[in-house]
mmCIF file of C-alpha atoms in Angstrom:
data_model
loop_
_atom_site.group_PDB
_atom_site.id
_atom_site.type_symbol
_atom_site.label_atom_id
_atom_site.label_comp_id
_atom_site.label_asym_id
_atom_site.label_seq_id
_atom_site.Cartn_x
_atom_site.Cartn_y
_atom_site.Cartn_z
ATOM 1 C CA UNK A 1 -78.316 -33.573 -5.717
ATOM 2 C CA UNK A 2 -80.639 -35.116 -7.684
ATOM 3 C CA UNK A 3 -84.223 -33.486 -10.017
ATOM 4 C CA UNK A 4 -84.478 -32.785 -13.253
ATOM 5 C CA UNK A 5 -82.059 -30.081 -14.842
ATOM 6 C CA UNK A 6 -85.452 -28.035 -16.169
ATOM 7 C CA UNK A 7 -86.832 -28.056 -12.371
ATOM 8 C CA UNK A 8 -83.930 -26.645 -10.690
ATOM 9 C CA UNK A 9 -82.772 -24.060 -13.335
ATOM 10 C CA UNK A 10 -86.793 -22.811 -13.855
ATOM 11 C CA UNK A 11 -88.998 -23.884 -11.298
ATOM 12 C CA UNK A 12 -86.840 -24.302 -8.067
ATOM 13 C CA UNK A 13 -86.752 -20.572 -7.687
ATOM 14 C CA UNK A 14 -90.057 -20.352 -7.986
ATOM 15 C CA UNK A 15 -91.269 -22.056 -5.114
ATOM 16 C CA UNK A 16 -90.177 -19.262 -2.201
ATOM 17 C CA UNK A 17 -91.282 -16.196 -4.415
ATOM 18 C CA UNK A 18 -95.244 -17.849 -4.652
ATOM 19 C CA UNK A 19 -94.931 -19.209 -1.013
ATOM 20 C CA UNK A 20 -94.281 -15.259 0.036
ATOM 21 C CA UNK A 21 -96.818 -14.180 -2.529
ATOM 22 C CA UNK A 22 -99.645 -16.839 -0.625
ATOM 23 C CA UNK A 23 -98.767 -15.078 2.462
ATOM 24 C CA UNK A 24 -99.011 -11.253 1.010
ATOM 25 C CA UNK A 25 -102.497 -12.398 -0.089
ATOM 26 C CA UNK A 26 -103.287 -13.841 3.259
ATOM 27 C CA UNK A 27 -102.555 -10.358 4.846
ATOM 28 C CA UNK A 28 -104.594 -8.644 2.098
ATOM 29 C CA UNK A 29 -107.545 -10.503 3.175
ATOM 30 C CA UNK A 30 -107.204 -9.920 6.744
ATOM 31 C CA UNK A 31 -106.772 -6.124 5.815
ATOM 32 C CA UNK A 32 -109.769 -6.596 4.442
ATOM 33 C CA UNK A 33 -111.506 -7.746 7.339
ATOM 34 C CA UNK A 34 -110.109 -5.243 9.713
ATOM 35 C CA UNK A 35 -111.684 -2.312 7.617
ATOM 36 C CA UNK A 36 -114.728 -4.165 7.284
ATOM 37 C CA UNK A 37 -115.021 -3.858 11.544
ATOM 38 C CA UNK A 38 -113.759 -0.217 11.132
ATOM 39 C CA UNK A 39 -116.729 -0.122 9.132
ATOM 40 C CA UNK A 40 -119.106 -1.503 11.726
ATOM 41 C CA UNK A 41 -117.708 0.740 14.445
ATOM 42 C CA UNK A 42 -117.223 4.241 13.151
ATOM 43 C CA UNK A 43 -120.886 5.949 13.733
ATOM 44 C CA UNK A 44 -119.972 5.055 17.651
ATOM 45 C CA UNK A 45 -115.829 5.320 17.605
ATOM 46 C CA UNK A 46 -114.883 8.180 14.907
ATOM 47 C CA UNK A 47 -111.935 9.098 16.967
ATOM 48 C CA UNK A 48 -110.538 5.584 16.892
ATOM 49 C CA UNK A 49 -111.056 5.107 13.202
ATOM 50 C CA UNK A 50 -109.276 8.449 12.189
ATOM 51 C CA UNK A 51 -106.251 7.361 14.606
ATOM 52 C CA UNK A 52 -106.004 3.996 12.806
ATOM 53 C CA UNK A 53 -106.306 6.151 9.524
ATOM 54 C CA UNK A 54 -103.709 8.109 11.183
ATOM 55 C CA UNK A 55 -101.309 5.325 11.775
ATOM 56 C CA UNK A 56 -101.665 4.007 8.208
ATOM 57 C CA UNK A 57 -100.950 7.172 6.703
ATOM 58 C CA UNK A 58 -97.897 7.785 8.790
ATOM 59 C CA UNK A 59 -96.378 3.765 8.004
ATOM 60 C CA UNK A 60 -97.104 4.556 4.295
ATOM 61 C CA UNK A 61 -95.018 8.185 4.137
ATOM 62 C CA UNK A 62 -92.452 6.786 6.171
ATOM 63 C CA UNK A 63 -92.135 3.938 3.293
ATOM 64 C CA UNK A 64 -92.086 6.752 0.720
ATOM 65 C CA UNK A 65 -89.709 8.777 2.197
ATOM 66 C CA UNK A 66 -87.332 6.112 2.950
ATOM 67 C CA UNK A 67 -87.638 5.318 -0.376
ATOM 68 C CA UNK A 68 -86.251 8.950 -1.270
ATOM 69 C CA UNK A 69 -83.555 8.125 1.359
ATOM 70 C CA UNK A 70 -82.381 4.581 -0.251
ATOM 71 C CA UNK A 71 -82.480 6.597 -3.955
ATOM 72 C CA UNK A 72 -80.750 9.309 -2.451
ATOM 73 C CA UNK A 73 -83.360 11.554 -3.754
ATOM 74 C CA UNK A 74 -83.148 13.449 -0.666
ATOM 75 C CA UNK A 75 -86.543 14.688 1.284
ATOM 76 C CA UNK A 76 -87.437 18.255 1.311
ATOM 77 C CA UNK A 77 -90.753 18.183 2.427
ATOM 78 C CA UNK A 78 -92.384 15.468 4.608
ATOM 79 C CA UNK A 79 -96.450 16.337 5.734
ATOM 80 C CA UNK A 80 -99.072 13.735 7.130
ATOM 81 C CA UNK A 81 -102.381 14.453 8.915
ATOM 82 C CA UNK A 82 -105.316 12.413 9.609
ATOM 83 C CA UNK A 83 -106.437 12.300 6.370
ATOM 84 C CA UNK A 84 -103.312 12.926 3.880
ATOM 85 C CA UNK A 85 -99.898 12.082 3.327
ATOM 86 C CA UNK A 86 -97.422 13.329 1.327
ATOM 87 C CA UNK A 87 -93.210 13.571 1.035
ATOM 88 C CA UNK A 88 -91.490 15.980 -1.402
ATOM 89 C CA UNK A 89 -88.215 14.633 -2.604
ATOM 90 C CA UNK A 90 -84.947 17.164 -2.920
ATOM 91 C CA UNK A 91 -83.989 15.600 -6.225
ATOM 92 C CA UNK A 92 -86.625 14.447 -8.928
ATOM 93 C CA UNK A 93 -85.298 11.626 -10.380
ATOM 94 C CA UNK A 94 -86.379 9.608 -13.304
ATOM 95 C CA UNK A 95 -86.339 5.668 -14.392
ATOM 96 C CA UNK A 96 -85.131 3.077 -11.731
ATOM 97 C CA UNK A 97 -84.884 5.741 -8.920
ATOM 98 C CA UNK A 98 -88.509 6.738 -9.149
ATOM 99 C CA UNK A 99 -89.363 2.814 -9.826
ATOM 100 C CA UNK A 100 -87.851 2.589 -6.360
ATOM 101 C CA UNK A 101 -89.353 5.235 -4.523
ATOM 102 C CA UNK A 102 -92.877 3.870 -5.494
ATOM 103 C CA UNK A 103 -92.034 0.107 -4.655
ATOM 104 C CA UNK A 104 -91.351 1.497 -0.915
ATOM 105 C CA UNK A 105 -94.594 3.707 -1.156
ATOM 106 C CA UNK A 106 -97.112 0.803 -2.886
ATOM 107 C CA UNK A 107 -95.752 -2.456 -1.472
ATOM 108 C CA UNK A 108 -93.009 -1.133 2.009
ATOM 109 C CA UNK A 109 -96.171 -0.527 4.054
ATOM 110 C CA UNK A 110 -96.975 -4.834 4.063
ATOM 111 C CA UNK A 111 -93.469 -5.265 5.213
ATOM 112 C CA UNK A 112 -91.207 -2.462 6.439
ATOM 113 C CA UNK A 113 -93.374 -1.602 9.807
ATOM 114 C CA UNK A 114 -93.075 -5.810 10.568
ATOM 115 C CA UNK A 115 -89.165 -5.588 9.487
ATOM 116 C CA UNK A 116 -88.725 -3.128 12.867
ATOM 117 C CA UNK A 117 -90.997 -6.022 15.181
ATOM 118 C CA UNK A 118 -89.057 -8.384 13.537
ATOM 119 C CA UNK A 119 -85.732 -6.738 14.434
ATOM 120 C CA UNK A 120 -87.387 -6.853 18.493
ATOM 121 C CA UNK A 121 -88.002 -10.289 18.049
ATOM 122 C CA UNK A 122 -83.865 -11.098 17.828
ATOM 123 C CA UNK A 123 -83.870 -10.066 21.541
ATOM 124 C CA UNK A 124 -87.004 -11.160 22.705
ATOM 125 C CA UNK A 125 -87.161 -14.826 20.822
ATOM 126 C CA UNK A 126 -84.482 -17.556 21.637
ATOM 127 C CA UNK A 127 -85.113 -19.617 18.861
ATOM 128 C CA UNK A 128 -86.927 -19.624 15.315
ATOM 129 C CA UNK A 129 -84.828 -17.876 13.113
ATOM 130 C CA UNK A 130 -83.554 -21.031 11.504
ATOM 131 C CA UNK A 131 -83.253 -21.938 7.792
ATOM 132 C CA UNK A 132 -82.877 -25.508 7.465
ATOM 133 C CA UNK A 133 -83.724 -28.351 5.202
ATOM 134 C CA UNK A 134 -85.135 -31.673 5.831
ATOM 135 C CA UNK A 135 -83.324 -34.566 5.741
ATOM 136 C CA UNK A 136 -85.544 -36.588 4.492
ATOM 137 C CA UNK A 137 -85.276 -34.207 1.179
ATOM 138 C CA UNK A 138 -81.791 -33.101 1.402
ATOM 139 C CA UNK A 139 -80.788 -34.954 -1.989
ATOM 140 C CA UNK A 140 -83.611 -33.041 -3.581
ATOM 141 C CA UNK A 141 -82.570 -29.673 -1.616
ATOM 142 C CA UNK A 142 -82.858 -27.480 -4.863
ATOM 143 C CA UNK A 143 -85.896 -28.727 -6.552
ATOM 144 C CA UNK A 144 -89.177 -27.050 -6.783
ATOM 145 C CA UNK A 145 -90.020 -29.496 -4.346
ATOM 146 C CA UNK A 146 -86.831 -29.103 -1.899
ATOM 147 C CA UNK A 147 -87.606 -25.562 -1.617
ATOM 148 C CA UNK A 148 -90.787 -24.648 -1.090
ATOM 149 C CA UNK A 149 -90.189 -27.480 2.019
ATOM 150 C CA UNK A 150 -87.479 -25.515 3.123
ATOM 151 C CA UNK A 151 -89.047 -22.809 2.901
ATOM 152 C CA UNK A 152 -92.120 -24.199 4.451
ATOM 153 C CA UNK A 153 -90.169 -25.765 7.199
ATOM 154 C CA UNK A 154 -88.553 -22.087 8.292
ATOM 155 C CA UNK A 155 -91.790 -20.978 8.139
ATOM 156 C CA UNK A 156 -93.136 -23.159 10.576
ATOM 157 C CA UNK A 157 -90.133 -23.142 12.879
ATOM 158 C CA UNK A 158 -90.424 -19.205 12.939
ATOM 159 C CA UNK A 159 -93.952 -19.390 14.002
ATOM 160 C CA UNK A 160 -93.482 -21.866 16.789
ATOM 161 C CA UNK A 161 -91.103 -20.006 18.088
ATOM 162 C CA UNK A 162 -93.175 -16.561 17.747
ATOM 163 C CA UNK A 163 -96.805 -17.940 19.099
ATOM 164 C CA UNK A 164 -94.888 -19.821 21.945
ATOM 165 C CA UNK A 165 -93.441 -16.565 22.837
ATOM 166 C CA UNK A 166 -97.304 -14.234 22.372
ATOM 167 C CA UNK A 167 -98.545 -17.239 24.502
ATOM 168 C CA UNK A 168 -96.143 -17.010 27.046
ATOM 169 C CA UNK A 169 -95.748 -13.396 27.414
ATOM 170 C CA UNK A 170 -95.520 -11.795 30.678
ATOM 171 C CA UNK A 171 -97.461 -8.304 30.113
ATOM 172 C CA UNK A 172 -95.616 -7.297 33.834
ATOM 173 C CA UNK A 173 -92.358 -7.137 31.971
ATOM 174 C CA UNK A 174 -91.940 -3.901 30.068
ATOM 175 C CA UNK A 175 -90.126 -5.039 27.007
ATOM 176 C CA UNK A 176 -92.855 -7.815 26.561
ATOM 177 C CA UNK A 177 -95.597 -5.202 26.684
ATOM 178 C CA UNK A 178 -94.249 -2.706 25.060
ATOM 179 C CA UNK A 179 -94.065 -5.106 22.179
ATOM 180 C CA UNK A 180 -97.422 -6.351 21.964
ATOM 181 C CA UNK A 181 -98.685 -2.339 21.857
ATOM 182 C CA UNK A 182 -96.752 -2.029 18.919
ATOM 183 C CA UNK A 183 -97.690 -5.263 17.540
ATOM 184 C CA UNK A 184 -101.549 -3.827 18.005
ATOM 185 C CA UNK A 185 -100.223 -0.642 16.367
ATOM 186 C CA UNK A 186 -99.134 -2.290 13.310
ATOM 187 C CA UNK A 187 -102.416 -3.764 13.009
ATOM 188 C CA UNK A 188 -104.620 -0.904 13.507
ATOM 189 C CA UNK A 189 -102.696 0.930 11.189
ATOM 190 C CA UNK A 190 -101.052 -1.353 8.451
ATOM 191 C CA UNK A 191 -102.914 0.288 5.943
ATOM 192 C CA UNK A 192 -105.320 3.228 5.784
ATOM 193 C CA UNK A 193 -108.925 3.140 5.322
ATOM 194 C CA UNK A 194 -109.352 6.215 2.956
ATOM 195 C CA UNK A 195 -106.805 9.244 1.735
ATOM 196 C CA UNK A 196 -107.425 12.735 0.903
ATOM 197 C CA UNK A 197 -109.584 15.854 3.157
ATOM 198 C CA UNK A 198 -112.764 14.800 1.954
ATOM 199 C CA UNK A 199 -112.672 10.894 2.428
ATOM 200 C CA UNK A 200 -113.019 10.474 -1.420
ATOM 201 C CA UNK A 201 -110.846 7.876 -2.519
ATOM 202 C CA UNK A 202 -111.140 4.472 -0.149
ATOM 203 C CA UNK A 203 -108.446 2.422 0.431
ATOM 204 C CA UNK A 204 -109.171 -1.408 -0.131
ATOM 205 C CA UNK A 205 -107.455 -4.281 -1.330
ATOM 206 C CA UNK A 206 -108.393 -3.570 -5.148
ATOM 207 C CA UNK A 207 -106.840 0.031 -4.599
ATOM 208 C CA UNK A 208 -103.645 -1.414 -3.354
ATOM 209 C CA UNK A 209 -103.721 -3.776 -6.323
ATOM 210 C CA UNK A 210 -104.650 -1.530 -8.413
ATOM 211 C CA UNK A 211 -101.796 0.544 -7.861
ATOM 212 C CA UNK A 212 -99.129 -2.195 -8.099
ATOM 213 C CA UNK A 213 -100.007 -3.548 -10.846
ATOM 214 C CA UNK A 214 -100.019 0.028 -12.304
ATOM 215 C CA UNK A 215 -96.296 0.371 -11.207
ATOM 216 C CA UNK A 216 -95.758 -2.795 -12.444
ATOM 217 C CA UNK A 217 -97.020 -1.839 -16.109
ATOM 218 C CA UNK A 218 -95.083 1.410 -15.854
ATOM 219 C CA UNK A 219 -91.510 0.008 -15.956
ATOM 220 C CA UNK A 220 -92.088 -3.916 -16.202
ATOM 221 C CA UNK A 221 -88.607 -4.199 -17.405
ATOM 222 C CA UNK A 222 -87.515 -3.315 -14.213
ATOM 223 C CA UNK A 223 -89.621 -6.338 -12.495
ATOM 224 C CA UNK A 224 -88.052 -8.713 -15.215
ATOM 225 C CA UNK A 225 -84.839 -7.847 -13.904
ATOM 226 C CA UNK A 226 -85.468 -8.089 -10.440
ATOM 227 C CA UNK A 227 -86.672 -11.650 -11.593
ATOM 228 C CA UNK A 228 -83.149 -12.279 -13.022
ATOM 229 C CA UNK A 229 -81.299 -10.794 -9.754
ATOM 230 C CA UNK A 230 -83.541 -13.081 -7.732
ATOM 231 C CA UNK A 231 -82.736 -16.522 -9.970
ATOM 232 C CA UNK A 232 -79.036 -14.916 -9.797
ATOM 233 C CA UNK A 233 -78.652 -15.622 -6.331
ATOM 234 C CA UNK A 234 -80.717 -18.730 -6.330
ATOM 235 C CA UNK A 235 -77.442 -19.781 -8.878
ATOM 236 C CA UNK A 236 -74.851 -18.249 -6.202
ATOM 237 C CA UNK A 237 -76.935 -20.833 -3.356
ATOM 238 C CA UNK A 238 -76.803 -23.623 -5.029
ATOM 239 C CA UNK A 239 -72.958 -23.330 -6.541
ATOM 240 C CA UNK A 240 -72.088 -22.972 -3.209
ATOM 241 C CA UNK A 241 -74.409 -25.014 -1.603
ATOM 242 C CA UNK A 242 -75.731 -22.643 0.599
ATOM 243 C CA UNK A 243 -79.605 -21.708 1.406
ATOM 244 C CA UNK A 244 -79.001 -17.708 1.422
ATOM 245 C CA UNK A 245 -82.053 -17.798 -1.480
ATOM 246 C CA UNK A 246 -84.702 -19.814 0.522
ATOM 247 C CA UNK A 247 -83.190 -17.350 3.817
ATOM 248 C CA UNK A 248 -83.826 -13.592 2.077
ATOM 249 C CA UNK A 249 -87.785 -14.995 0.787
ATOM 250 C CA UNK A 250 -88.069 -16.680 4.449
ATOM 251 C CA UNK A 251 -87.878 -13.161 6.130
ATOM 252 C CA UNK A 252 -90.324 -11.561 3.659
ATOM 253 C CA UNK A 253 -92.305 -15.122 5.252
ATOM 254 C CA UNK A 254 -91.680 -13.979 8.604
ATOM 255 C CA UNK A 255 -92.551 -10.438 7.853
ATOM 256 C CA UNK A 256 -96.066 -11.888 6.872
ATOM 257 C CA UNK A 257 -96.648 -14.041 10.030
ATOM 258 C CA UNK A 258 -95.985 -10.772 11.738
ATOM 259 C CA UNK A 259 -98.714 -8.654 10.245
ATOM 260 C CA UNK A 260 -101.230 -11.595 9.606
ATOM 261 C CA UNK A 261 -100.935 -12.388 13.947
ATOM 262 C CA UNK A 262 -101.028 -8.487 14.659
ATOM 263 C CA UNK A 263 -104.471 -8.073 12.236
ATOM 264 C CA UNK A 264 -105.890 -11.155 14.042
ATOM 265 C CA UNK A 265 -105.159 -9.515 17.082
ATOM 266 C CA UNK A 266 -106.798 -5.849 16.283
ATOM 267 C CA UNK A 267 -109.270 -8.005 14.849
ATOM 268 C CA UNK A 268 -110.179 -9.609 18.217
ATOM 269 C CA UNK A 269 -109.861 -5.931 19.545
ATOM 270 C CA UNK A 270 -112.326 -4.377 17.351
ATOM 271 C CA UNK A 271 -114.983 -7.270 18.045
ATOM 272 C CA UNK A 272 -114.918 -6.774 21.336
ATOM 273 C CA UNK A 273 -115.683 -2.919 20.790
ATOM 274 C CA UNK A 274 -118.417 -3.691 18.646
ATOM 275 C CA UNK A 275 -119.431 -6.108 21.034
ATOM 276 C CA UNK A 276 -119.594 -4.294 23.779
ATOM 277 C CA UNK A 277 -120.760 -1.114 22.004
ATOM 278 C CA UNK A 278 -124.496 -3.459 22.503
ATOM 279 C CA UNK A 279 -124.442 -3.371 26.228
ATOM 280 C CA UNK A 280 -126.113 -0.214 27.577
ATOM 281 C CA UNK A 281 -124.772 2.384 30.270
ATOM 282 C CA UNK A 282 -121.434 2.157 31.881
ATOM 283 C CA UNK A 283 -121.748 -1.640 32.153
ATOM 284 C CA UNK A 284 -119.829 -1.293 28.765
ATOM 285 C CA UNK A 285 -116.373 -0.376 30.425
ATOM 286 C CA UNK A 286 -116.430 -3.984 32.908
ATOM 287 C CA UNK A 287 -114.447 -5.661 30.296
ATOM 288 C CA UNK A 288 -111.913 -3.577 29.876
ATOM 289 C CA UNK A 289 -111.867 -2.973 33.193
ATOM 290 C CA UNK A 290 -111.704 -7.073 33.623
ATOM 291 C CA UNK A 291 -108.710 -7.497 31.474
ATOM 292 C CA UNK A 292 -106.348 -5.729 33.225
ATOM 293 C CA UNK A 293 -107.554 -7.040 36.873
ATOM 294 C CA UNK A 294 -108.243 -10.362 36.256
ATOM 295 C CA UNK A 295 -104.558 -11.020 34.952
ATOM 296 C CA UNK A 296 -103.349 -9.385 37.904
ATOM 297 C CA UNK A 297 -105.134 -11.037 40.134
ATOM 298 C CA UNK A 298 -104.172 -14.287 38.477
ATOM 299 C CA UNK A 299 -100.664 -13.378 38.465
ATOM 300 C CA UNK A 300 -100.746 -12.328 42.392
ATOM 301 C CA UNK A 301 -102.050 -16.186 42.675
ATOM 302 C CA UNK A 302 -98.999 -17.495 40.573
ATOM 303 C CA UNK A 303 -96.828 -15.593 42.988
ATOM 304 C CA UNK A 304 -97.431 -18.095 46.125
ATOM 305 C CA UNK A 305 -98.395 -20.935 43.524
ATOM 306 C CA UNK A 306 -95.097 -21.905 41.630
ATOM 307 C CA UNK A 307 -95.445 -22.996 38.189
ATOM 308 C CA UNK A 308 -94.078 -23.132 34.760
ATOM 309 C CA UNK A 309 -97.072 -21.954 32.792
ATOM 310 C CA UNK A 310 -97.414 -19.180 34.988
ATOM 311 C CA UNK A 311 -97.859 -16.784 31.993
ATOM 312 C CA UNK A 312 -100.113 -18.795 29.857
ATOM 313 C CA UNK A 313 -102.844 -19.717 32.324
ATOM 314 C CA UNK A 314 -102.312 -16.226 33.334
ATOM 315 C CA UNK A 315 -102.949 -14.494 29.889
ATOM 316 C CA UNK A 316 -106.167 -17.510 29.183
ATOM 317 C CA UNK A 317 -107.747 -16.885 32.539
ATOM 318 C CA UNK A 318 -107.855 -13.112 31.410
ATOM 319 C CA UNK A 319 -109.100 -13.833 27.961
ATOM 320 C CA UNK A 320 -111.767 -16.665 29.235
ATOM 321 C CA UNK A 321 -112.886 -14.276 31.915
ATOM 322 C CA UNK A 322 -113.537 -11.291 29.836
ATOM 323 C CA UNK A 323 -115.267 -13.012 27.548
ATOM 324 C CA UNK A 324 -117.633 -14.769 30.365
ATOM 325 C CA UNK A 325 -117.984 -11.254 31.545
ATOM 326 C CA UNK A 326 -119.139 -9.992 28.293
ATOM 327 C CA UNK A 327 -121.469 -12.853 27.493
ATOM 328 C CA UNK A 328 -123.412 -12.304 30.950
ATOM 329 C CA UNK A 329 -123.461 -8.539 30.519
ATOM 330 C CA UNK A 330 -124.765 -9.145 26.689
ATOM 331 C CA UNK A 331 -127.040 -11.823 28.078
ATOM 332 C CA UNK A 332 -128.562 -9.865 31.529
ATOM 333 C CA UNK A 333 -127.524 -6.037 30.667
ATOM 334 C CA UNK A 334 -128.733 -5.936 27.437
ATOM 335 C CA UNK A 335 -131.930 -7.932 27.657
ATOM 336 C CA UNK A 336 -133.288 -6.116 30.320
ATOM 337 C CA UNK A 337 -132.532 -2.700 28.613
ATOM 338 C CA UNK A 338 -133.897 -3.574 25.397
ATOM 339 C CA UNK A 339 -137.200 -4.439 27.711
ATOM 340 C CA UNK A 340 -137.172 -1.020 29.295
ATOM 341 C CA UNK A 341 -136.934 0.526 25.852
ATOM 342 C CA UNK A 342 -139.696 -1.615 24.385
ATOM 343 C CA UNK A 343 -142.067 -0.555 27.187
ATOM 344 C CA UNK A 344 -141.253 2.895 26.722
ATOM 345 C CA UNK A 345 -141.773 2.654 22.969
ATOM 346 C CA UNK A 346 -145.270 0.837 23.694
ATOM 347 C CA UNK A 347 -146.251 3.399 26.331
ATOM 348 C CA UNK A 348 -145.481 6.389 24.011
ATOM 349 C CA UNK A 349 -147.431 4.527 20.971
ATOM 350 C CA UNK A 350 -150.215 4.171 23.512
ATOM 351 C CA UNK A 351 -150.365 7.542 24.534
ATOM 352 C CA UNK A 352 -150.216 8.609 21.001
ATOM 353 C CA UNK A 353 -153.321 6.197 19.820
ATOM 354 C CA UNK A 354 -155.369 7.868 23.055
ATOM 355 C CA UNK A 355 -154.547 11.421 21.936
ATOM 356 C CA UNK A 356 -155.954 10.660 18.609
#
């Protein structure tokens, strides 16, 4: 093991605590951009928005209250609605118990609702849950340097191993689509887009920062601690040469990849209802109607046509075609209603100039 004495005692632990930190702020942006479609869609799709709402609220008071359950706080009352949220512990407590509580109800929502996808991915995935290191760095294993590459490295073989499974997944099996509705659940709902009955206070990235570094300025003796714990077990690794430290940040990693793929994924969602919310009459519901036929249809082909990218072609063929679909509807549909509506504005302006 070589590095400097100052890297690996200071910095080395570093490195996995700011990679996980890169990735929470990735998903804060992408938040970001989901609400900003909400925003888009809403006068047309208030239903939808207040379920999303919905689901955000209910992710968040689940946090809290298992919170309460960890502190053994107990729960006596536990309320959510479109619009609220709220759980009432048994017990009040005070100092590290309450510190607790709030760390599951400010920061669980990011991670908890991916922990339960993640815990369907151990029977769904055959590989990429990993945690090795490079050879090519082994020597400098518990540098700053070593692990952020280790780190990186699980990263990137947890990812393979998740996108090769989205991009191979057979949406005829029930297990495989059951998980990709709750991977569109998390999401929709992975954070609300306002609280309280009267839509007052909007929830946005400053609010959730806002709020933790509030709880952080409450108790930040508490954080300092966690800190030690943290460089504790970094200690514990590398006495016994081990990579449990780089392994309990990884999964806070994988966590990430989780909600950053499902946001992209309601993101694609909500474009394509904003999309389609421009193409008049009932020709709106043909791609949604597509999606579902053309991958059967496809899939009926791959049934006399053997092949071991049966489910990728499949799932692109649906994709490509319901976006061709779209495209000619936008292109045709539209055109020629905005045309009809632009005569019918000039007649009436006509008819008004004559009446004058």
């Amino acid at each position: 093991m070589e590095g400097s004495p100052i890297d690996i005692i200071i910095f080395a632990p570093l490195a996995p605590i700011l990679g996980v930190l890169l990735f929470w702020f990735i998903q804060l942006l992408f938040i970001e951009s989901e609400k900003y479609f909400l925003s888009k869609i809403r006068p047309k799709h208030e239903p939808l928005c207040r379920f999303t709402n919905f689901l955000g609220l209910l992710f968040q008071t689940i946090c809290h209250a298992l919170g309460y359950t960890v502190t053994k706080s107990g729960i006596s009352d536990f309320y959510i609605s479109v619009n609220y949220g709220k759980v009432a512990p048994k017990k009040e407590k005070e100092g590290i118990f309450e510190w607790v509580s709030n760390t599951f109800l400010f920061v669980g929502p990011f991670f908890i609702p991916a922990f339960l996808l993640l815990l369907c991915l151990f029977f769904l995935m055959s590989s990429g849950f990993e945690i090795t290191t490079p050879s090519q760095i082994l020597e400098l294993k518990y540098t700053f340097a070593g692990q952020i590459t280790t780190f990186g490295t699980s990263l990137y073989s947890f990812g393979r191993g998740f996108f090769s499974f989205l991009f191979n997944i057979d949406l005829l099996h029930p297990g495989h689509f059951g998980f990709l509705l709750l991977l569109i659940f998390l999401g929709m709902g992975i954070r609300p887009s306002y609280i309280g009955k009267t839509k007052q206070e909007k929830v946005d990235m400053l609010y959730d920062l806002r709020n933790i570094w509030s709880h952080i300025l409450y108790k930040p003796l508490y954080l300092i601690i966690l800190f030690l714990m943290a460089y504790v077990l970094f200690y514990i690794s590398l006495f016994f040469d081990q990579n449990w430290f780089v392994a309990l940040f990884s999964i806070f990693g994988w966590l990430s990849i989780i909600a950053i793929t499902s946001l992209i994924i309601a993101d694609m969602i909500l474009f394509l209802i904003k999309t389609t919310d421009e193409i008049p009459g009932r020709w709106k519901f043909l791609p949604y109607i597509t999606l579902p036929v053309s991958y059967i249809l496809i899939r009926l082909l791959f049934f006399y046509i053997s092949t071991e990218y049966t489910f990728i072609i499949s799932l692109l063929v649906m994709i490509l075609f319901t976006v061709l679909v779209t495209y000619l509807l936008l292109r045709y549909r539209a055109d020629k209603f905005k045309t009809k509506r632009d005569i019918k504005l000039l007649k009436k302006k006509r008819k008004g100039e004559t009446d004058e």
